[in-house]
Amino acid sequence: MEFGNSGSLSEDGIHLDMDRLKKGEVNLGTSIMAVTFKDGVILGADSRTTTGAYIANRVTDKLTRVHDTIWCCRSGSAADTQAVADIVQYQLGMFAMTNGKPPTTQTAAAIFQEICYANKDRLSAGLIIAGWDERHGGQVYSIPLGGSLHKQTYAIGGSGSTYIYGYCDTHWQEGMEEKEAVEFVKEALKEAIKWDGSSGGVIRMVVLTAKGADRHLYLPDTDYKVRHST
Amino acid sequence: MTSIGTGYDLANSIFSPDGRNFQVEYAVKAVENGGTSIGIRCKDGVVLAVEKVVASKLLKQGANKRIATVDRHLGVVYSGMVPDGRHFVDRSRDEALAWRDTFKTPIPTADLASRMGGYMQAYTLYQSVRPFGITAIVGGFDSELELPVDGEVGSGPAVGAGGKTAGKKHGGPFLYMIEPSGLYWGYYGAAAGKGRQVAKAELEKLDLGGAGELSLEQAVKEAARIIYLSHDDVKDKKFELEMSWISGADGPTKGKHQEVPKALREEAEKEAERLAKKAVEGDDDDDDDDDSDDDKKDGDKMEE
Amino acid sequence: MDHRPQAWGRPRDDIYGAYDGSYLQTTGPKQNTQAPVVTGTSVVALKFKDGVVIAADNLASYGSLARFTDVKRLRVFLDTSVVGFGGDVSDMQYLDRHLNELAIDESYETDPSAPDAGALNAANLHKYLQKLMYKRRNDFDPLWNQILVAGLDSGSKPFLASVDLRGTAFSSPSLASGFGAALAQPIMRKYAATEEDAAKLSREDAVKVVQECMKVLYYRDARSMDKYSIAVVTKEGVELKEDEQLEKQSWAFAERIRGYGTQTV
C-alpha cells in the first residue's frame, strides 16, 4: 500500500492518488481517555493536531458530542473521525425522535462499531465512546483500529497513551468521586503531553452525569491548575 | 349480514361515504372464524395460547405449530388465516433481525409491535393488496438486566456502573395485539378469534394489571382453562391446545420464549377440561342450550 | 504550499517526482485483504472419554502491547458447542454475532423437547464455519481467525475440529492454534496421540493436561497472559469458567541461574 496505484484522472487531467493524499493528512496524534466514576463518566483529551511535525491546530476540541450525554474521544485521521462522528450523531438524533427515548451508550457504541468494522480498510479511526444514561449509568467503550468493541472501566487511546499505561494502571481506582476522577484524568494527560511529541496544548474534559454534560478546561501556562470552565 | 358494501367493498383504499373500509371489516370477519388465541401478561412473564383446530384426522398430532418464536424473547400467536399468519411471522423475524443488525441488541417488544402494526396498516392502503386476515398477539419479555452490545468483549467496573438513576425499573413482560386495520394496543390480557367473547370475559376476571399477583404458572393454567371454556364442544371441531411462555432471566424460561413443558401443559389441560365440562353442565341447567349460539353471535356484533 | 488551485490535492512534483503515467493504465485489484489489528493468541483443546476440554487466555494484544486483558475468546453455541477464537478480535465479534443469529434461527423451533430440536451439533457448526471462512477467502476478504470447534457429533461422540482464515479444516484428538500448535500439541499428543487414547482419557486428566499446556504457553508465548478461560463440553452441556488463574508456576529455579556460562556468583 505504500505506493499504491489506485486513483483516477479528473477532468483537468490532475491525477489524485488517494494513498499519497493520506500521507499529508491531518492527524490527531493524540492523548485521549475516558473513565467511569461514581456518578458517571469523564472524557479527557489534549488539544494538539499535527501534520507531520507541524502543529496544524493547537486548541483542537477532540471531545465530540454525538448525543446529549453520549460523547466520544477521537484519535487517528481528523477527517475520518469527524465523518464517522457526524454519521453517528445523525443516527442517534433519529433514534431519539423515532423511539421517543434517548439512545443508550450501547446504541452509540454499536453504530460506531459497525461503521469502523465495515470500513476498516478505509478508515484510520481510534475512538473511545463514553456516555451516561439512566438505565446503565456511566459507561466506557473503546473501538481501536480494526473495529473491535471493548467495554472498559476506563480507556486510553492515541499515540500519547502508550506513555501512560503504567501511570493509569497503578493509580486507577473504581468508583472514584468526581473530584478524584478529574484529578486522575488530568494527571494522566499531563504525563502523556510531557512525553509524547504529538500531544500537547490544553487539557479538555467533559463530565457526563445525570445532570448532563459539564465542560472543563485547563491551560498549560497555569500548569493545568486552574479550571477555566465554560 | 347487516352491512353491504354497495360497491365500496370491492377494493382496498376506497372509503365508503360513511368513512369505512369494508375490506378491513371483512378481514376482521376472517379472524372471527379462526381458532381462539389468547395472551396473558402477568407480573413475571407472558403466556400465549391457541385453540388449534384440527382440520383433519390425517394431520400429525402436535405438528404444524401455530405459535412462533420471533426472537429469543419474543413470541407470536394469531387467529385467522394461517398463511397470512405465517407471513406475519416471517416479517416479524426479519424486523427483529434488522433491529439486531443495526443496534446489536434484541428488539424491544413495543418496537416490534409498532413496526408490525405499521406493516399491517400498509396493507389497508393499496388497491393491489388485501388486508391481513389475522389478529396477531405479540408477547415478549424485555430484559430487565443491563443490555450488552451483541458480541462485545470486556467488562465495566466490578463495583457496577456509576450514576444509574435509582429506583427505575427497565424491561419486563409485554403483550400487544395487532388487528387487520393495523391498530394495536398494549394489553394485560388479549384474545382473538372465534371464542374471544368468552375469553375476554374470563380474562377480565383475572387479577392482572399494575398490582396483579397472578404468577406465570397460574397464568398458564388460566390460559388453558380459558381456551377450553371458549371452545364449543358441540359445534366446533376437535382442537389441540398449544401454549408458550416467556419469563424473566430468573424465571423458568430464563428470558426465552418457549413452548410450555409437556407435563405442565397436560396438568393444566386436565384441570381445564374438567372445569369446562362443569361449566357446560351448569349452562344446561340454566337455559335452553340451542339458543346459546345465536346469543354469542349477537354479542359479536355489539363488540366489534 | 502551491497556491494554484489546480495543484491542490496533488502530490508535489518536488517531493514525489514527476507523475508516473503508467499508474493510469493499471487498474489494480480491489484490495480489501486487511491485516489483523487487535489479536488473540492460541486456543488449545483436547478430547477425552465423554467430551472435549478447550481453553484460551483472556488477552487481546495490539501488536506487542497487552492492550485488553479481559477478552473472553471461548463462545458457547446453543448450550451444546464451544467455539474458540484466535486471531483478529473484530472478526471474532463479527462471527459471534453471526452465530448468535444462527442460534436464533434454531430457536424458531419452539419445542425444546422435539426430537429434532437442537439438531445443529458441533460437527454441523464446524462444517458451516468452514464454508463461511472459505467463501470469505475466495472473496479476498478473509476473516482473520483460526477457530477451534468443540462439542459432540451426531452420534453424541466427542467432536473437535479446526478451521482457519483460508477455510482449511481438519480434525484430531487434540488441536491447538497459533503458538499452541508448536508448544501445546506435543504435550497433548503424549496423552492422546490417537482417538483410542483420547477415548480412555478421564475428564480430570484432560483438564490437567490442558492446564499444563496453558502454563507452557504462558512461559513461552510473548503474546499470552496468565488469566484464561476453560470449558468442558459433554452430553450434559457446557461448563465454562472465564476467570481462571494459572497455578503452580515454576520460576524459583531462576535462583540457580548465574551468568550465562562459567560465572557462578
Short mmCIF file of N, CA and C in Angstrom, two decimals, chain A residues 1 3-6 8-9 12-17 20-21 23-24 113-114 117 120-122 142-152 156-158 161-162 165, chain C residues 5-11 16-17 19 23-24 26-28 30-35 37-38 60 62 65-68 70-71 88-91 93-94 97 136 143:
data_model
loop_
_atom_site.label_atom_id
_atom_site.label_comp_id
_atom_site.label_asym_id
_atom_site.label_seq_id
_atom_site.Cartn_x
_atom_site.Cartn_y
_atom_site.Cartn_z
N MET A 1 0.82 -1.21 0.00
CA MET A 1 0.00 0.00 0.00
C MET A 1 0.85 1.26 0.00
N PHE A 3 3.10 2.56 -1.96
CA PHE A 3 2.98 3.33 -3.20
C PHE A 3 1.92 2.71 -4.08
N GLY A 4 0.71 2.73 -3.60
CA GLY A 4 -0.40 2.10 -4.32
C GLY A 4 -0.65 2.79 -5.64
N ASN A 5 -1.32 2.11 -6.53
CA ASN A 5 -1.59 2.70 -7.83
C ASN A 5 -3.08 2.97 -8.03
N SER A 6 -3.77 3.15 -6.94
CA SER A 6 -5.18 3.49 -7.07
C SER A 6 -5.28 4.96 -7.43
N SER A 8 -7.68 8.18 -9.84
CA SER A 8 -8.50 8.42 -11.02
C SER A 8 -8.07 9.73 -11.68
N LEU A 9 -8.36 9.82 -12.94
CA LEU A 9 -8.00 11.02 -13.68
C LEU A 9 -9.21 11.94 -13.71
N ASP A 12 -9.58 17.89 -15.31
CA ASP A 12 -8.46 18.76 -15.68
C ASP A 12 -7.15 18.01 -15.81
N GLY A 13 -7.23 16.71 -15.82
CA GLY A 13 -6.03 15.92 -16.03
C GLY A 13 -5.17 15.74 -14.80
N ILE A 14 -5.68 16.19 -13.65
CA ILE A 14 -4.90 16.02 -12.42
C ILE A 14 -5.18 14.64 -11.85
N HIS A 15 -4.15 13.91 -11.62
CA HIS A 15 -4.33 12.58 -11.06
C HIS A 15 -4.30 12.64 -9.54
N LEU A 16 -5.35 12.11 -8.95
CA LEU A 16 -5.41 12.12 -7.50
C LEU A 16 -5.07 10.73 -6.98
N ASP A 17 -4.02 10.66 -6.27
CA ASP A 17 -3.65 9.37 -5.68
C ASP A 17 -4.07 9.36 -4.22
N ARG A 20 -1.43 8.55 -1.53
CA ARG A 20 -0.46 9.61 -1.24
C ARG A 20 -1.12 10.76 -0.48
N LEU A 21 -2.35 11.05 -0.87
CA LEU A 21 -3.06 12.11 -0.17
C LEU A 21 -3.12 11.82 1.32
N LYS A 23 -1.08 10.53 3.05
CA LYS A 23 0.19 10.76 3.75
C LYS A 23 0.26 12.16 4.36
N GLY A 24 -0.27 13.14 3.65
CA GLY A 24 -0.19 14.51 4.17
C GLY A 24 -1.34 14.86 5.08
N GLN A 113 -19.28 1.04 16.07
CA GLN A 113 -18.51 -0.15 15.73
C GLN A 113 -18.81 -0.63 14.32
N GLU A 114 -20.08 -0.64 13.95
CA GLU A 114 -20.43 -1.16 12.64
C GLU A 114 -19.73 -0.35 11.53
N TYR A 117 -15.96 -1.16 11.67
CA TYR A 117 -15.64 -2.52 11.23
C TYR A 117 -15.87 -2.69 9.74
N LYS A 120 -13.10 -0.93 7.73
CA LYS A 120 -11.79 -0.98 8.41
C LYS A 120 -10.62 -0.72 7.47
N ASP A 121 -10.77 -1.09 6.19
CA ASP A 121 -9.64 -0.91 5.28
C ASP A 121 -9.58 0.52 4.71
N ARG A 122 -10.55 1.33 5.03
CA ARG A 122 -10.56 2.72 4.53
C ARG A 122 -10.34 3.75 5.64
N SER A 142 -14.35 1.18 24.02
CA SER A 142 -13.20 1.53 23.21
C SER A 142 -13.31 0.81 21.86
N ILE A 143 -13.08 1.55 20.78
CA ILE A 143 -13.07 0.94 19.44
C ILE A 143 -11.72 1.25 18.80
N PRO A 144 -10.76 0.31 18.90
CA PRO A 144 -9.45 0.55 18.30
C PRO A 144 -9.49 0.32 16.78
N LEU A 145 -8.33 0.41 16.16
CA LEU A 145 -8.23 0.44 14.71
C LEU A 145 -9.04 -0.61 13.91
N GLY A 146 -8.99 -1.86 14.26
CA GLY A 146 -9.64 -2.88 13.43
C GLY A 146 -11.15 -2.87 13.49
N GLY A 147 -11.71 -2.13 14.44
CA GLY A 147 -13.16 -2.08 14.55
C GLY A 147 -13.74 -3.07 15.54
N SER A 148 -12.93 -3.51 16.51
CA SER A 148 -13.48 -4.35 17.58
C SER A 148 -14.05 -3.43 18.67
N LEU A 149 -14.91 -4.01 19.51
CA LEU A 149 -15.58 -3.21 20.54
C LEU A 149 -15.26 -3.77 21.92
N HIS A 150 -14.73 -2.90 22.79
CA HIS A 150 -14.32 -3.36 24.11
C HIS A 150 -14.96 -2.52 25.19
N LYS A 151 -15.72 -3.18 26.07
CA LYS A 151 -16.27 -2.49 27.23
C LYS A 151 -15.17 -2.37 28.26
N GLN A 152 -14.98 -1.19 28.82
CA GLN A 152 -13.87 -1.00 29.77
C GLN A 152 -14.31 -0.14 30.94
N ILE A 156 -7.82 4.39 27.46
CA ILE A 156 -6.89 5.42 27.00
C ILE A 156 -6.59 5.15 25.54
N GLY A 157 -6.26 6.18 24.79
CA GLY A 157 -6.02 5.98 23.36
C GLY A 157 -5.17 7.08 22.77
N GLY A 158 -4.78 6.88 21.51
CA GLY A 158 -3.93 7.84 20.82
C GLY A 158 -2.46 7.56 21.09
N SER A 161 -1.04 7.70 24.65
CA SER A 161 -1.50 6.75 25.68
C SER A 161 -0.44 5.72 26.02
N THR A 162 0.44 5.41 25.04
CA THR A 162 1.44 4.38 25.30
C THR A 162 2.36 4.75 26.45
N TYR A 165 0.34 3.94 30.23
CA TYR A 165 -0.25 2.67 30.65
C TYR A 165 0.11 2.37 32.10
N PRO C 5 -4.96 26.54 -7.34
CA PRO C 5 -5.94 25.51 -7.02
C PRO C 5 -5.75 24.23 -7.83
N GLN C 6 -5.24 24.38 -9.06
CA GLN C 6 -5.04 23.19 -9.89
C GLN C 6 -4.12 22.18 -9.22
N ALA C 7 -3.25 22.68 -8.40
CA ALA C 7 -2.26 21.79 -7.79
C ALA C 7 -2.71 21.23 -6.46
N TRP C 8 -3.84 21.75 -5.97
CA TRP C 8 -4.29 21.27 -4.67
C TRP C 8 -4.64 19.79 -4.72
N GLY C 9 -4.33 19.13 -3.68
CA GLY C 9 -4.70 17.72 -3.59
C GLY C 9 -3.83 16.84 -4.47
N ARG C 10 -2.79 17.45 -5.05
CA ARG C 10 -1.95 16.68 -5.96
C ARG C 10 -0.57 16.53 -5.35
N PRO C 11 -0.01 15.34 -5.44
CA PRO C 11 1.34 15.16 -4.88
C PRO C 11 2.31 16.14 -5.52
N TYR C 16 7.49 14.20 -4.64
CA TYR C 16 7.20 12.85 -5.08
C TYR C 16 7.75 12.52 -6.46
N GLY C 17 8.31 13.50 -7.14
CA GLY C 17 8.79 13.27 -8.50
C GLY C 17 7.66 13.49 -9.49
N TYR C 19 4.82 12.96 -12.24
CA TYR C 19 3.77 11.97 -12.23
C TYR C 19 4.07 10.82 -13.18
N TYR C 23 0.57 4.70 -14.01
CA TYR C 23 -0.45 4.45 -12.98
C TYR C 23 -1.85 4.46 -13.59
N LEU C 24 -2.02 5.23 -14.65
CA LEU C 24 -3.35 5.38 -15.24
C LEU C 24 -3.79 4.12 -15.97
N THR C 26 -2.83 0.93 -15.32
CA THR C 26 -3.10 -0.23 -14.47
C THR C 26 -4.31 0.03 -13.59
N THR C 27 -5.26 -0.85 -13.71
CA THR C 27 -6.35 -0.81 -12.75
C THR C 27 -6.08 -1.95 -11.78
N GLY C 28 -5.52 -1.60 -10.67
CA GLY C 28 -5.09 -2.61 -9.71
C GLY C 28 -6.28 -3.36 -9.13
N LYS C 30 -8.98 -4.70 -6.49
CA LYS C 30 -9.59 -4.14 -5.30
C LYS C 30 -8.96 -4.81 -4.09
N GLN C 31 -8.44 -4.01 -3.21
CA GLN C 31 -7.78 -4.63 -2.06
C GLN C 31 -8.61 -4.45 -0.81
N ASN C 32 -9.15 -5.52 -0.32
CA ASN C 32 -9.75 -5.41 0.99
C ASN C 32 -9.24 -6.49 1.94
N THR C 33 -8.12 -7.08 1.58
CA THR C 33 -7.50 -8.03 2.49
C THR C 33 -6.83 -7.23 3.59
N GLN C 34 -7.43 -7.26 4.78
CA GLN C 34 -6.85 -6.47 5.85
C GLN C 34 -5.77 -7.27 6.56
N ALA C 35 -5.21 -6.67 7.54
CA ALA C 35 -4.32 -7.40 8.44
C ALA C 35 -4.97 -7.38 9.81
N VAL C 37 -5.54 -6.63 13.62
CA VAL C 37 -5.07 -5.49 14.43
C VAL C 37 -5.04 -5.87 15.91
N VAL C 38 -6.22 -6.02 16.49
CA VAL C 38 -6.29 -6.49 17.88
C VAL C 38 -6.42 -8.01 17.83
N ALA C 60 -6.14 -9.74 24.62
CA ALA C 60 -6.18 -9.26 23.25
C ALA C 60 -5.04 -8.28 23.07
N TYR C 62 -2.34 -5.72 20.99
CA TYR C 62 -2.30 -4.70 19.94
C TYR C 62 -0.84 -4.62 19.55
N LEU C 65 1.72 -4.79 22.41
CA LEU C 65 1.08 -4.21 23.60
C LEU C 65 -0.03 -5.12 24.11
N ALA C 66 0.04 -5.45 25.39
CA ALA C 66 -1.01 -6.27 26.00
C ALA C 66 -2.19 -5.35 26.31
N ARG C 67 -3.01 -5.05 25.30
CA ARG C 67 -3.94 -3.92 25.42
C ARG C 67 -5.20 -4.24 26.22
N PHE C 68 -5.85 -5.37 25.94
CA PHE C 68 -7.09 -5.70 26.65
C PHE C 68 -6.91 -7.03 27.38
N ASP C 70 -9.21 -8.59 29.38
CA ASP C 70 -10.45 -9.25 29.83
C ASP C 70 -11.30 -9.68 28.62
N VAL C 71 -10.64 -10.23 27.63
CA VAL C 71 -11.35 -10.62 26.41
C VAL C 71 -11.59 -12.13 26.40
N ASP C 88 -7.89 -12.13 14.82
CA ASP C 88 -8.47 -10.79 14.95
C ASP C 88 -9.74 -10.77 15.80
N VAL C 89 -9.77 -9.83 16.74
CA VAL C 89 -10.90 -9.77 17.68
C VAL C 89 -12.15 -9.18 17.03
N SER C 90 -11.97 -8.22 16.12
CA SER C 90 -13.16 -7.64 15.48
C SER C 90 -13.85 -8.69 14.61
N ASP C 91 -13.08 -9.54 13.95
CA ASP C 91 -13.68 -10.62 13.16
C ASP C 91 -14.31 -11.67 14.07
N GLN C 93 -15.76 -10.97 16.87
CA GLN C 93 -17.04 -10.39 17.27
C GLN C 93 -18.06 -10.48 16.15
N TYR C 94 -17.60 -10.31 14.92
CA TYR C 94 -18.50 -10.46 13.77
C TYR C 94 -19.06 -11.88 13.74
N ARG C 97 -21.57 -12.59 16.54
CA ARG C 97 -22.92 -12.06 16.23
C ARG C 97 -23.59 -12.91 15.17
N ARG C 136 -15.17 -16.43 2.35
CA ARG C 136 -14.58 -15.12 2.58
C ARG C 136 -13.15 -15.03 2.01
N LEU C 143 -11.78 -13.65 6.99
CA LEU C 143 -11.94 -13.40 8.43
C LEU C 143 -10.68 -13.93 9.09
#
